[in-house]
Every structure is written in structure tokens, then in C-alpha cells.
Coordinates of C-alpha atoms in Angstrom, one line a residue:
X385 CA -7.9 -16.0 -6.1
X386 CA -12.3 -15.4 -5.8
X387 CA -12.6 -18.8 -3.9
X388 CA -10.0 -18.2 -1.4
X389 CA -11.7 -14.5 -1.5
X390 CA -15.4 -16.1 -0.8
X391 CA -14.2 -18.8 1.1
X392 CA -12.4 -15.7 3.9
X393 CA -15.6 -13.8 4.4
X394 CA -17.5 -16.9 4.3
X395 CA -15.2 -17.5 7.3
X396 CA -15.2 -14.2 8.9
X397 CA -19.0 -13.8 8.3
X398 CA -19.7 -17.5 10.6
X399 CA -17.5 -16.2 13.0
X400 CA -19.5 -13.2 14.2
X401 CA -22.2 -15.6 14.2
X402 CA -20.7 -18.1 16.9
X403 CA -19.1 -14.1 18.2
X404 CA -20.0 -15.3 21.8
X405 CA -21.9 -12.7 24.2
X406 CA -21.2 -11.8 27.5
X407 CA -23.9 -12.8 29.3
X408 CA -25.7 -10.1 31.4
X409 CA -26.9 -12.0 34.6
X410 CA -24.9 -10.1 37.4
X411 CA -25.8 -10.8 40.9
X412 CA -27.2 -8.4 43.1
X413 CA -24.7 -8.8 45.9
X414 CA -22.0 -8.2 43.5
X415 CA -23.5 -5.1 41.5
X416 CA -23.6 -4.3 45.5
X417 CA -20.2 -5.0 46.4
X418 CA -18.7 -4.7 42.8
X419 CA -16.1 -6.7 44.3
X420 CA -15.2 -9.7 42.1
X421 CA -16.0 -10.4 38.6
X422 CA -18.5 -12.2 37.9
X423 CA -17.0 -15.8 36.2
X424 CA -17.7 -16.6 32.7
X425 CA -17.9 -19.8 30.6
X426 CA -14.6 -21.4 29.4
X427 CA -15.2 -20.9 25.9
X428 CA -16.3 -17.2 26.3
X429 CA -13.3 -16.0 28.2
X430 CA -10.6 -18.5 25.6
X431 CA -12.5 -15.9 22.5
X432 CA -11.9 -12.5 24.1
X433 CA -7.9 -13.6 25.4
X434 CA -7.5 -14.7 21.5
X435 CA -9.0 -10.4 20.3
X436 CA -7.6 -9.4 23.6
X437 CA -3.8 -11.3 22.2
X438 CA -4.8 -9.8 18.3
X439 CA -5.4 -6.0 20.3
X440 CA -2.4 -6.2 21.8
X441 CA 0.2 -6.8 19.2
X442 CA -2.0 -6.2 15.7
X443 CA -4.1 -3.0 17.1
X444 CA -0.9 -0.4 17.3
X445 CA 0.3 1.4 13.8
X446 CA 3.1 0.4 12.0
X447 CA 5.5 1.7 9.1
X448 CA 3.7 4.8 8.7
X449 CA 6.3 7.2 6.7
X450 CA 5.1 4.4 4.0
X451 CA 1.2 2.8 5.1
X452 CA 0.1 6.1 6.7
X453 CA -2.5 5.9 10.1
X454 CA -3.1 2.3 10.1
X455 CA -3.3 -1.1 12.2
X456 CA -1.0 -3.3 11.7
X457 CA -3.7 -6.2 11.2
X458 CA -4.6 -3.5 7.9
X459 CA -0.7 -3.8 7.0
X460 CA -0.7 -8.0 7.5
X461 CA -3.6 -8.6 5.1
X462 CA -1.5 -6.6 2.8
X463 CA 1.0 -8.6 2.6
X464 CA -0.8 -11.5 2.6
X465 CA -1.9 -10.5 -0.3
X466 CA 1.1 -9.5 -1.7
X467 CA 2.3 -13.1 -0.8
X468 CA -0.3 -14.7 -2.3
X469 CA 0.3 -12.7 -6.0
X470 CA 3.4 -13.3 -6.1
X471 CA 3.0 -17.0 -5.5
X472 CA 0.9 -17.4 -7.7
X473 CA 2.6 -14.6 -10.6
X474 CA 5.7 -17.2 -10.5
X475 CA 4.7 -20.6 -10.1
X476 CA 4.0 -22.9 -13.2
X477 CA 6.6 -20.3 -15.3
X478 CA 8.3 -22.8 -17.6
X479 CA 12.1 -20.8 -16.7
X480 CA 13.6 -21.3 -20.4
X481 CA 14.8 -20.6 -22.7
X482 CA 14.7 -21.2 -26.1
X483 CA 16.3 -20.3 -29.6
X484 CA 14.2 -20.8 -32.7
X485 CA 14.9 -19.7 -36.4
X486 CA 12.6 -17.2 -38.7
X487 CA 11.5 -19.1 -41.6
X488 CA 12.8 -17.5 -44.6
X489 CA 15.8 -15.5 -42.7
X490 CA 18.9 -15.9 -40.9
X491 CA 17.4 -14.3 -38.0
X492 CA 16.2 -16.2 -34.7
X493 CA 13.3 -15.6 -31.8
X494 CA 13.8 -16.1 -28.3
X495 CA 11.5 -17.3 -26.6
X496 CA 11.5 -17.4 -23.3
X497 CA 9.2 -17.6 -19.4
X498 CA 8.4 -13.4 -20.1
X499 CA 5.1 -13.8 -22.2
X500 CA 4.1 -16.4 -19.8
X501 CA 4.9 -14.4 -16.7
X502 CA 2.9 -11.7 -18.6
X503 CA 0.4 -13.3 -19.5
X504 CA -0.2 -14.6 -15.9
X505 CA -0.2 -11.0 -13.5
X506 CA -2.1 -9.6 -16.9
X507 CA -5.3 -12.1 -15.5
X508 CA -4.8 -11.3 -12.0
X509 CA -5.1 -7.7 -13.0
X510 CA -8.4 -8.1 -14.3
X511 CA -9.2 -10.5 -11.1
X512 CA -8.4 -7.9 -8.7
X513 CA -10.7 -5.3 -10.3
X514 CA -14.0 -6.1 -8.9
X515 CA -12.1 -6.8 -5.6
X516 CA -10.6 -2.9 -6.2
X517 CA -14.1 -1.2 -6.6
X518 CA -15.6 -3.2 -4.1
X519 CA -13.4 -1.7 -1.5
X520 CA -14.1 1.5 -2.0
X521 CA -18.2 1.2 -2.4
X522 CA -20.1 3.3 -0.5
X523 CA -23.0 0.8 -0.6
X524 CA -20.7 -1.8 0.6
X525 CA -21.7 -6.0 0.4
X526 CA -18.6 -5.8 2.4
X527 CA -19.5 -4.3 5.0
X528 CA -22.8 -6.2 5.3
X529 CA -20.9 -9.6 5.1
X530 CA -18.0 -8.4 7.8
X531 CA -19.8 -5.6 10.2
X532 CA -17.1 -3.3 8.9
X533 CA -18.3 -0.2 7.8
X534 CA -17.1 1.1 4.3
X535 CA -14.6 3.6 4.8
X536 CA -12.2 1.4 7.1
X537 CA -11.3 -0.8 3.8
X538 CA -10.0 2.8 2.1
X539 CA -6.4 1.4 2.5
X540 CA -6.8 -2.2 1.0
X541 CA -8.4 0.2 -2.1
X542 CA -5.4 1.9 -2.2
X543 CA -2.9 -0.1 -2.2
X544 CA -5.3 -3.1 -4.7
X545 CA -4.8 -0.4 -6.9
X546 CA -1.1 -0.1 -6.5
X547 CA -0.8 -3.4 -7.4
X548 CA -3.4 -3.5 -10.1
X549 CA -0.8 -0.6 -11.4
X550 CA 2.4 -2.6 -10.6
X551 CA 0.9 -5.6 -12.9
X552 CA -0.3 -3.1 -15.5
X553 CA 3.0 -1.9 -16.4
X554 CA 4.8 -4.9 -16.0
X555 CA 2.6 -6.8 -18.4
X556 CA 2.5 -3.6 -20.7
X557 CA 7.1 -3.9 -20.2
X558 CA 6.5 -7.3 -20.7
X559 CA 5.0 -7.9 -24.0
X560 CA 6.5 -4.8 -25.4
X561 CA 10.0 -6.6 -24.8
X562 CA 9.0 -9.7 -26.2
X563 CA 7.5 -8.4 -28.7
X564 CA 10.0 -5.1 -29.3
X565 CA 13.8 -7.3 -28.7
X566 CA 12.8 -10.9 -28.5
X567 CA 10.8 -11.6 -31.8
X568 CA 12.2 -11.2 -34.9
X569 CA 12.4 -9.1 -37.8
X570 CA 11.9 -5.8 -36.4
X571 CA 10.8 -3.2 -36.6
X572 CA 8.6 -4.9 -38.7
X573 CA 6.6 -7.4 -36.2
X574 CA 6.9 -5.1 -33.7
X575 CA 4.7 -2.4 -35.9
X576 CA 2.4 -5.4 -36.5
X577 CA 1.8 -5.8 -33.2
X578 CA 1.3 -2.4 -32.0
X579 CA -1.3 -1.4 -34.8
X580 CA -3.3 -4.7 -33.3
X581 CA -6.7 -3.0 -32.4
X582 CA -6.4 -5.2 -29.0
X583 CA -2.9 -3.3 -29.0
X584 CA -4.1 0.0 -28.6
X585 CA -6.8 -0.4 -26.4
X586 CA -4.6 -1.5 -23.7
X587 CA -1.8 1.4 -24.2
X588 CA -5.5 3.2 -23.9
X589 CA -6.3 1.5 -20.2
X590 CA -2.3 2.2 -18.9
X591 CA -3.0 5.6 -19.6
X592 CA -5.7 5.1 -17.7
X593 CA -4.5 3.2 -14.6
X594 CA -1.4 5.2 -14.4
X595 CA -3.6 8.3 -14.5
X596 CA -5.8 7.1 -11.8
X597 CA -2.6 6.1 -9.5
X598 CA -1.1 9.5 -10.5
X599 CA -4.1 11.4 -9.3
X600 CA -4.6 10.0 -6.2
X601 CA -1.5 10.2 -4.5
X602 CA -1.8 12.9 -1.5
X603 CA 0.1 15.2 -2.4
X604 CA -1.6 15.1 -5.8
X605 CA -4.4 15.4 -4.7
X606 CA -3.3 18.9 -2.0
X607 CA -2.4 20.1 -5.2
X608 CA -5.6 19.3 -7.3
X609 CA -8.0 19.3 -4.0
X610 CA -10.3 16.4 -3.3
X611 CA -13.4 16.9 -5.9
X612 CA -11.3 16.6 -8.5
X613 CA -9.8 13.7 -7.1
X614 CA -13.1 11.8 -6.3
X615 CA -14.5 13.1 -9.8
X616 CA -11.5 12.2 -12.4
X617 CA -11.3 8.7 -10.0
X618 CA -14.5 7.4 -10.7
X619 CA -14.4 8.9 -14.7
X620 CA -11.3 7.1 -15.4
X621 CA -12.2 4.1 -13.8
X622 CA -15.0 3.3 -15.5
X623 CA -13.2 4.3 -18.6
X624 CA -10.6 2.1 -17.7
X625 CA -13.3 -1.0 -17.0
X626 CA -14.5 0.0 -20.8
X627 CA -10.3 0.0 -21.9
X628 CA -9.8 -3.6 -20.3
X629 CA -12.9 -4.9 -22.2
X630 CA -11.6 -4.0 -25.4
X631 CA -8.1 -5.0 -25.1
X632 CA -8.4 -8.8 -24.0
X633 CA -12.4 -9.0 -24.8
X634 CA -11.9 -13.0 -23.5
X635 CA -12.1 -11.9 -20.1
X636 CA -15.0 -9.6 -19.9
X637 CA -16.9 -11.1 -17.2
X638 CA -14.6 -9.1 -14.5
X639 CA -15.2 -6.3 -16.0
X640 CA -18.7 -6.5 -16.3
X641 CA -18.5 -7.6 -12.8
X642 CA -16.9 -4.1 -11.9
X643 CA -19.4 -2.5 -13.8
X644 CA -21.9 -4.2 -12.4
X645 CA -20.9 -3.3 -8.8
X646 CA -20.5 0.6 -9.7
X647 CA -24.0 0.9 -11.2
X648 CA -25.8 -1.0 -7.9
X649 CA -23.9 1.7 -6.2
X650 CA -24.6 4.6 -7.3
X651 CA -28.1 3.6 -8.0
X652 CA -29.1 2.2 -4.6
X653 CA -26.7 6.0 -3.7
X654 CA -29.2 7.6 -6.3
X655 CA -32.3 5.5 -4.4
X656 CA -31.4 6.6 -0.9
X657 CA -31.6 10.6 -2.4
X658 CA -34.6 10.0 -3.2
X659 CA -35.7 8.2 -0.6
X660 CA -34.7 10.6 2.1
X661 CA -36.5 13.7 0.0
X662 CA -39.6 11.8 -1.3
X663 CA -40.1 8.5 -0.2
X664 CA -40.6 9.9 3.4
X665 CA -41.8 13.4 2.9
X666 CA -45.6 14.0 3.1
X667 CA -46.1 15.8 -0.1
X668 CA -44.5 13.5 -2.5
X669 CA -42.0 15.8 -4.1
X670 CA -38.3 15.9 -4.1
X671 CA -38.2 18.2 -1.2
X672 CA -34.8 19.5 0.4
X673 CA -33.9 20.1 4.4
X674 CA -34.3 23.4 5.3
X675 CA -30.9 24.2 7.6
X676 CA -30.0 27.2 9.8
X677 CA -26.7 27.6 10.6
X678 CA -24.4 28.7 12.8
X679 CA -20.8 29.7 13.2
X680 CA -18.2 30.0 16.0
X681 CA -15.1 30.9 16.1
X682 CA -13.0 32.9 13.2
X683 CA -9.5 31.9 11.6
X684 CA -9.3 27.8 11.8
X685 CA -10.8 27.9 15.2
X686 CA -14.0 28.4 12.6
X687 CA -16.7 25.6 13.2
X688 CA -20.3 25.7 12.2
X689 CA -23.2 23.8 13.5
X690 CA -26.5 22.7 11.3
X691 CA -29.9 22.3 13.0
X692 CA -32.6 21.0 11.1
X693 CA -35.4 18.9 11.1
X694 CA -36.5 15.7 8.0
X695 CA -38.4 13.0 7.2
X696 CA -35.3 10.1 6.9
X697 CA -34.6 6.8 7.9
X698 CA -33.3 6.7 11.2
X699 CA -29.8 6.0 11.9
X700 CA -27.9 4.5 15.0
X701 CA -25.7 6.0 16.6
X702 CA -22.6 7.1 14.9
X703 CA -23.6 6.2 11.6
X704 CA -23.2 9.2 9.3
X705 CA -25.0 11.1 6.4
X706 CA -23.9 13.0 3.0
X707 CA -24.8 16.3 3.4
X708 CA -25.0 18.3 0.2
X709 CA -25.4 22.1 0.0
X710 CA -27.8 23.0 -3.1
X711 CA -27.2 26.5 -2.0
X712 CA -23.2 25.6 -2.3
X713 CA -22.2 23.4 -5.5
X714 CA -25.3 20.3 -6.3
X715 CA -21.6 18.3 -7.3
X716 CA -20.5 18.4 -4.1
X717 CA -21.1 16.6 -0.7
X718 CA -19.2 15.3 2.6
X719 CA -19.3 12.8 5.2
X720 CA -20.9 14.1 8.6
X721 CA -21.8 13.1 11.5
X722 CA -25.0 13.7 13.5
X723 CA -24.3 14.5 17.1
X724 CA -28.2 14.3 18.0
X725 CA -29.7 11.2 19.1
X726 CA -32.1 9.2 16.4
X727 CA -35.6 10.1 17.3
X728 CA -38.2 8.2 19.4
X729 CA -40.5 6.0 16.6
X730 CA -42.9 8.2 15.2
X731 CA -40.6 11.7 15.7
X732 CA -39.5 13.2 12.8
X733 CA -35.2 13.1 12.8
X734 CA -33.8 16.1 14.4
X735 CA -30.4 16.8 12.7
X736 CA -27.6 18.7 14.6
X737 CA -24.1 18.5 12.8
X738 CA -21.0 20.4 14.3
X739 CA -18.3 20.8 11.5
X740 CA -15.2 22.6 11.6
X741 CA -14.4 24.9 8.6
X742 CA -11.6 24.3 6.6
X743 CA -10.9 25.3 2.7
X744 CA -12.9 24.3 0.5
X745 CA -16.5 23.4 0.4
X746 CA -16.7 23.7 4.7
X747 CA -15.1 27.7 3.8
X748 CA -18.0 28.8 1.7
X749 CA -20.4 26.9 4.2
X750 CA -19.1 29.4 6.8
X751 CA -18.6 32.5 4.6
X752 CA -22.8 31.1 3.4
X753 CA -23.9 30.8 7.1
X754 CA -23.0 34.8 7.9
X755 CA -24.0 35.6 4.4
X756 CA -27.8 34.5 5.3
X757 CA -27.7 35.2 8.7
X758 CA -31.6 34.4 10.4
X759 CA -32.4 32.2 7.4
X760 CA -31.9 28.8 6.3
X761 CA -30.8 26.9 2.9
X762 CA -31.6 24.1 1.6
X763 CA -29.6 20.8 2.2
X764 CA -29.5 17.4 0.3
X765 CA -28.7 14.1 2.3
X766 CA -27.5 10.8 1.4
X767 CA -27.7 7.8 4.2
X768 CA -27.2 6.9 6.9
X769 CA -23.3 5.6 6.4
X770 CA -21.4 3.2 8.5
X771 CA -21.4 -0.2 10.6
X772 CA -24.4 0.1 13.9
X773 CA -22.3 0.3 16.6
X774 CA -22.9 -2.0 19.7
X775 CA -21.6 -1.5 22.8
X776 CA -22.7 -5.0 24.6
X777 CA -20.2 -4.1 27.6
X778 CA -21.3 -1.2 30.2
X779 CA -17.7 0.0 30.2
X780 CA -17.7 3.0 27.6
X781 CA -15.3 5.7 27.4
X782 CA -15.9 7.9 25.1
X783 CA -12.4 10.1 23.4
X784 CA -13.4 12.9 20.8
X785 CA -11.5 16.4 19.7
X786 CA -12.7 18.9 18.2
X787 CA -15.5 17.8 15.7
X788 CA -15.0 14.9 16.6
X789 CA -17.7 15.7 19.1
X790 CA -20.5 14.9 17.0
X791 CA -19.4 11.2 16.7
X792 CA -18.9 10.6 20.4
X793 CA -22.1 12.7 21.9
X794 CA -25.4 10.4 20.9
X795 CA -22.7 7.5 22.1
X796 CA -22.4 8.7 25.8
X797 CA -25.9 9.8 25.7
X798 CA -27.9 7.2 24.6
X799 CA -25.4 5.1 27.4
X800 CA -26.6 7.5 29.9
X801 CA -29.5 6.8 29.6
X802 CA -28.9 3.0 29.5
X803 CA -29.8 0.0 31.6
X804 CA -27.5 -1.2 31.0
X805 CA -24.6 1.2 31.3
X806 CA -25.4 1.5 34.8
X807 CA -23.5 -1.1 35.9
X808 CA -20.5 0.0 34.2
X809 CA -19.0 3.1 34.0
X810 CA -19.4 6.2 31.1
X811 CA -17.1 8.5 30.9
X812 CA -16.5 11.4 28.4
X813 CA -13.6 13.0 27.1
X814 CA -13.4 16.1 24.6
X815 CA -10.6 17.6 24.0
X816 CA -10.8 20.8 22.5
X817 CA -8.6 24.4 21.7
X818 CA -10.6 26.7 23.8
X819 CA -13.3 26.6 26.7
X820 CA -15.8 28.4 24.1
X821 CA -15.6 25.8 22.3
X822 CA -18.3 24.5 24.1
X823 CA -20.8 26.3 22.5
X824 CA -21.4 24.2 20.2
X825 CA -22.8 21.9 21.6
X826 CA -23.6 23.7 24.6
X827 CA -26.9 22.5 25.2
X828 CA -26.4 19.1 25.0
X829 CA -23.0 19.5 27.7
X830 CA -25.8 20.8 29.8
X831 CA -27.7 17.4 30.6
X832 CA -24.8 15.1 30.8
X833 CA -23.7 18.4 33.5
X834 CA -27.1 17.2 34.8
X835 CA -26.6 13.9 34.4
X836 CA -23.8 13.8 35.9
X837 CA -24.7 16.0 38.7
X838 CA -27.4 13.3 39.3
X839 CA -25.2 10.9 40.5
X840 CA -27.3 8.3 39.3
X841 CA -24.9 5.0 37.7
X842 CA -21.8 6.3 37.0
X843 CA -21.2 8.6 34.7
X844 CA -18.6 11.5 34.4
X845 CA -17.2 13.7 31.9
X846 CA -13.8 15.8 31.4
X847 CA -12.4 18.2 29.0
X848 CA -9.3 19.2 28.3
X849 CA -8.7 22.3 26.8
X850 CA -5.4 23.4 25.8
X851 CA -5.1 26.4 24.3
X852 CA -6.3 28.1 27.1
X853 CA -4.0 28.6 31.2
X854 CA -7.1 29.0 33.1
X855 CA -11.3 29.5 32.7
X856 CA -12.8 31.9 30.7
X857 CA -13.5 35.7 31.8
X858 CA -16.8 36.1 30.5
X859 CA -15.7 36.8 26.5
X860 CA -18.1 35.5 23.6
X861 CA -16.4 35.9 20.0
X862 CA -17.2 39.2 18.5
X863 CA -18.2 37.5 15.1
X864 CA -20.6 34.8 16.9
X865 CA -23.7 34.3 14.7
X866 CA -27.2 34.9 16.4
X867 CA -29.6 32.8 14.4
X868 CA -33.3 32.9 13.9
X869 CA -35.2 30.0 12.9
X870 CA -37.4 30.5 10.2
X871 CA -40.8 29.6 9.6
X872 CA -40.6 30.5 5.5
X873 CA -37.7 28.5 3.7
X874 CA -38.5 30.6 1.2
X875 CA -38.1 34.4 2.6
X876 CA -35.7 35.9 4.7
X877 CA -37.1 36.3 8.3
X878 CA -35.8 40.1 9.4
X879 CA -32.0 39.6 12.2
X880 CA -32.8 40.8 15.2
X881 CA -31.1 44.4 15.9
X882 CA -28.0 45.1 17.5
X883 CA -29.4 46.0 21.2
X884 CA -30.9 42.0 21.0
X885 CA -28.3 40.8 19.9
X886 CA -25.7 41.9 22.8
X887 CA -28.6 40.7 24.9
X888 CA -28.4 37.1 24.0
X889 CA -24.5 37.3 24.0
X890 CA -24.5 38.1 27.2
X891 CA -27.0 35.9 28.4
X892 CA -25.2 32.6 26.5
X893 CA -21.6 34.0 27.8
X894 CA -23.4 34.0 31.8
X895 CA -24.2 30.5 30.7
X896 CA -20.8 29.2 29.4
X897 CA -19.7 31.0 32.5
X898 CA -21.5 28.1 34.3
X899 CA -21.5 25.1 32.2
X900 CA -17.3 25.4 32.6
X901 CA -17.0 25.6 36.3
X902 CA -16.2 22.3 38.5
X903 CA -18.9 20.0 39.2
X904 CA -19.9 16.5 40.0
X905 CA -18.8 14.2 37.8
X906 CA -18.1 17.5 35.4
X907 CA -14.6 18.9 35.1
X908 CA -12.4 21.3 32.5
X909 CA -9.2 21.3 33.4
X910 CA -6.8 23.5 31.2
X911 CA -3.2 22.7 29.6
X912 CA -1.7 26.2 28.6
X913 CA -0.7 24.9 25.3
X914 CA 0.2 21.8 26.1
X915 CA -2.2 17.8 24.8
X916 CA -3.4 15.6 27.2
X917 CA -1.5 11.8 28.2
X918 CA -4.7 9.7 26.4
X919 CA -3.2 7.1 27.5
X920 CA -2.9 8.0 31.3
X921 CA -6.5 9.2 31.1
X922 CA -7.4 5.7 29.7
X923 CA -5.7 3.9 32.3
X924 CA -6.5 6.0 35.2
X925 CA -10.2 4.3 33.7
X926 CA -9.8 1.3 33.6
X927 CA -8.7 2.1 37.6
X928 CA -11.6 3.5 38.4
X929 CA -14.3 1.1 36.2
X930 CA -15.6 -1.7 38.4
X931 CA -14.2 -4.8 37.9
X932 CA -18.2 -6.6 37.8
X933 CA -18.6 -3.7 34.4
X934 CA -17.4 -6.6 31.9
X935 CA -14.5 -5.7 29.4
X936 CA -13.5 -1.8 28.8
X937 CA -14.9 -0.8 24.9
X938 CA -12.7 2.8 24.3
X939 CA -15.4 5.3 21.2
X940 CA -13.1 7.2 19.6
X941 CA -13.0 10.2 16.8
X942 CA -11.2 13.2 16.2
X943 CA -7.7 14.6 14.8
X944 CA -5.2 11.9 13.5
X945 CA -3.1 12.1 16.4
X946 CA -6.1 11.2 19.0
X947 CA -6.7 8.0 17.1
X948 CA -2.2 6.5 16.8
X949 CA -2.5 7.6 20.3
X950 CA -4.9 5.7 21.5
X951 CA -3.7 2.8 19.4
X952 CA -0.9 2.5 21.4
X953 CA -2.4 3.2 24.5
X954 CA -5.2 0.8 24.5
X955 CA -2.9 -2.0 22.9
X956 CA -0.5 -1.7 25.8
X957 CA -4.1 -2.1 28.3
X958 CA -5.0 -5.7 26.3
X959 CA -3.4 -8.6 28.5
X960 CA -4.9 -12.0 26.6
X961 CA -3.5 -14.2 30.3
X962 CA -5.7 -12.0 32.5
X963 CA -8.5 -11.7 31.0
X964 CA -8.7 -15.9 30.5
X965 CA -8.6 -16.2 34.0
X966 CA -11.4 -13.7 34.0
X967 CA -10.0 -10.5 34.3
X968 CA -11.8 -8.3 31.6
X969 CA -10.7 -5.3 32.3
X970 CA -8.0 -6.7 30.3
X971 CA -9.9 -6.9 27.5
X972 CA -10.4 -3.4 26.2
X973 CA -11.7 -2.7 22.6
X974 CA -11.1 0.8 20.3
X975 CA -13.5 1.7 17.8
X976 CA -11.8 4.7 15.6
X977 CA -14.8 6.3 13.3
X978 CA -12.0 8.2 10.3
X979 CA -13.7 8.2 6.8
X980 CA -10.6 9.8 5.4
X981 CA -8.3 6.0 5.9

């Protein structure tokens, strides 16, 4: 089985190497007229036409009530795994029944193929354990080989774990029937069997895998909380591996491989924390990053902006860090995407994060933000994580829903300043609840607004406001926090008096009112309780993109509903026949950033 897995990974790596890139050279006359698509090689067009066909039929979601919001290609991979395991669980089993006498008694043993089948699926469960661990690793070797970010393996990790649970259950049930019913005399045979040390270890292993299955169900996670799930899953999975080793030590190498992957993943995480907070600091001591917090809105509309500067490895736009807030808990860390661009070489990185305050840790973070107004709070970061997202095509459509702007904003800002993207159309579509949500990234949106107004290259920003029917009338949230940068991270600075805060809020309101006004390449549309038709938005973008700009790349992040809509819309826009004839606008790709698949 692992020979097949390694073979597939090798083929995948080779395909990545031979993937043809689009030639950047385009005749100057065509750039001026943008009338016809520049002819590409037959090999490139054939490759991209296959990719377009794959996108059209395998990108949409199916059976969401069973599998959740995942693409058909992920379901197809799961079906292939299930088919492989089914075949090799059943082949070469002797499907006959033998009745043999028990020496010294008038009883008979019944021998069937059940014992062989039980052993077979038990061995397969052992062999699948390292794969399940690999699929769950944050420091993922699979990501290095395939170029796919680790979070996109979560779906397969869950289902491989469920397969192991079913195999373990059938293995236990089959041997219970054999030793408790088919072998005689009873109950002495079963009593001797159940008292064996390796059977006791097997019972513990079955108990642990049952715990892992039950407490990984979404409904149970909602009851117990994500932090309990994460920590208990880690501990009980290690206990399961140890119990499997004790149950049948002749297959120890599968468990050893699993433990090595777990320890390697943990070691690399610790090393990453050390590099971020010791290796890149001048003092050589462990130094958390002093961060300022600012809250926006109330209730379910509450959002938090985090800003800090800290020496750390450079990240690529779209990658994310795991942030830990010691003032809340040293045992929790959560993934967040920097909305700032990576630093220029030699500069100290400036981190900015936009977070929606929900329940749990983020809710307590919003409370902390109000409590420490004007001061800083320490942050421990690990990363960066995620695939290195590259847009080798000048046509980029970035779609963000709510705090998904953290993912889309740096991609758009990088593209807006890139010479490569001047030949295409770069567009940011941001769906927000209220116009005042633009204050989360007010300065950055001001820069993009100015860039769009310049008219240099083709760059546009479209804002859709879903819960308001018209322009805001200059109001600013009553509870908005004004943050004063602290010079000493260990001392609370004096908070500005009420008059200063009122004055600053008024200025902010005026700036925001100007920001949401109409401008060249920058529009704000109020939907009054509706949601934008992203399919129509995509079709309009494709229609207006230059024919010589190459294929279309959609980058998106936000609520799961946006991802489902875009998968369907992007799939419908792909046409392999047109791509083979040279129409690159019928080759539309989608990267959906989701760390909770």
C-alpha cells in the first residue's frame, strides 16, 4: 500500500516539475490593442485544457450533508482509497468453512475465513496510521512534495481516521466472534483469550480509537469546545499508538513511524517558536512581540485589529501564523493571516491581523483589548504556514468576505505594484456587513483607492455592503477604542481624555465617509439585507479582463458560503475546448483559503 502512496506522490512531484509556465513575452502591439490572445504552444494549451476540464467537473461540491463543503476531487480521492482498501481486504481470503473436532471432547471448532479477514484489516489499520498522522501534521512533508497547504489535508485526515476506526471495530468484532463462539469449549476459550496481555492492549487501543472518533464529530466538538478536542486528540492519539504497539509488536514499525512524525512535527513547532522569539532578536533572550489591540463594533459585529513589529522570518502573501496570547492562555494558539505585506529585505516585519471576535479565545481577546486600552499585550507567534501562493497570471480576482480581507489584501497590494499584473486586470471584491467595517483596514483601503484612481494599469476595488441600504451618515461606533502606541511594553500609558477621543473619532468618521464615496475604479454598493451574486461578479470580471492577459486566477477567503458559491461559479466558467483553441479566459483557477475544512 505504501508503495502505491509513494508512487502517487512521486508522480505528483514530477507533474509539478514539468508543469509548463505561460510565456511572459507578449508583443507590444498586442498590449496596446489587447485584441487577440497571444498564441501559446500546443503543449501549454493541451496542459491547461486538461486543467480546465478538471476544474469544471471536480471543483464543485457534492454530498455536502455527508462530506461537508469539500470539492469533488477530494471526494474522488477518498473513493479511490476506499476502493483500494476494499479490494485488498477481501482478495486472497479462503471463503470456506471447516468443522474440526476438539481433542478429548465431543465438541467441534468452526473455522472460517473470518480470522484471516480480521487480521488483514487489522494490518491495514496499522499501515494507515502513519498516513493519518502525516495528513494532520502542521509541519507537513506532504505540503513540500505536493505544494498543497497542510490545512487542505484535514478532510482526508478525518476520513482516514474513520476508516481506521471501522477497521479496528470489525477486527475486534470478528475475533470476539471467533474466540467467543466458533472456538470450543466455551467459556474457557474466551476467558483464556481475553486475559492475554496483547488482547488487553488491543482493548485499550479500541477504547482510544473510539474516543478519537466520537470526540472528533462536529456536534461533539461544539459541545466540548475546540481546545478540548485539540488537546485530547493529541494525547489520546499518542496513547492509541502506544496501545497498538503493545497489542501486536510485530508491526511496531508502523507505530514507530507514526511516533517519529508526531515528535518531528512537535519539535519543528518548538524550533519555530524559538527562531521567532530568540533567533531573530538582538538580545538573544526569549522576547514576545508587544502588540496593540483595537476593537470595532459590538456583539456579533465585533472585530479586533492587532498590530506589532517583531523580527521574524519573512512570509509570503496569503500565508498565516499561529498566535498565542499569554495574557489569556499559554496553552492556546490560533491561525491568523497577516493583512500586511512582507517586509522589504532588512526591514523589521510589521504584522497586522484582523480577527472576528466570536466565542472562546477571540471573545476574551476583545475584552482584553478594552481592558488594556492604550497599552500592549505580549504575543507569541509560530510560522509562517501555508503554501507559497503565486499568481503567474496577470489577471487576478481577489474575493474576501468579512475578515477574509486579511488573506486577500496583501495579494492585491502586491499585485497592484507588480509589473507583471499591469497587463491584466486586478480586482478586489470585499463583502462586508456594514460600511464602517472598512475602518478595519482604513489606511490600506485608502492606498488602494488612490492606486485605482491613478489609472495606471487596470486595478479596481468593489465593496458590497450587505446590511445597509445606503451610505453611512457619518456615525462611528460608540464603543470604538482609540489606541495610543505604548513606548514601554511593561507600563500602561495614560489613555487620552474624553475630548481628545471624541475629536479623533470625528476625524476618523470624516475620513471613512470620504473613503466610501465613489471614485474611479473604487465603488461601494449597498445591498440592504441581500448578498452579492458572486457568479455574476465573476462573469463580469472575465468579460472585462484583457484577452491577452492570460488565464484567470481567483483567490478567496471568508465564510464557507462564499467558498461554495465560488466553486460552482468558477467551475461553470471553465471550458477545456476553448482553452485548447487558445482562449485563456476560459481557464479559471480558484484558491480557497480555509483552515477549518
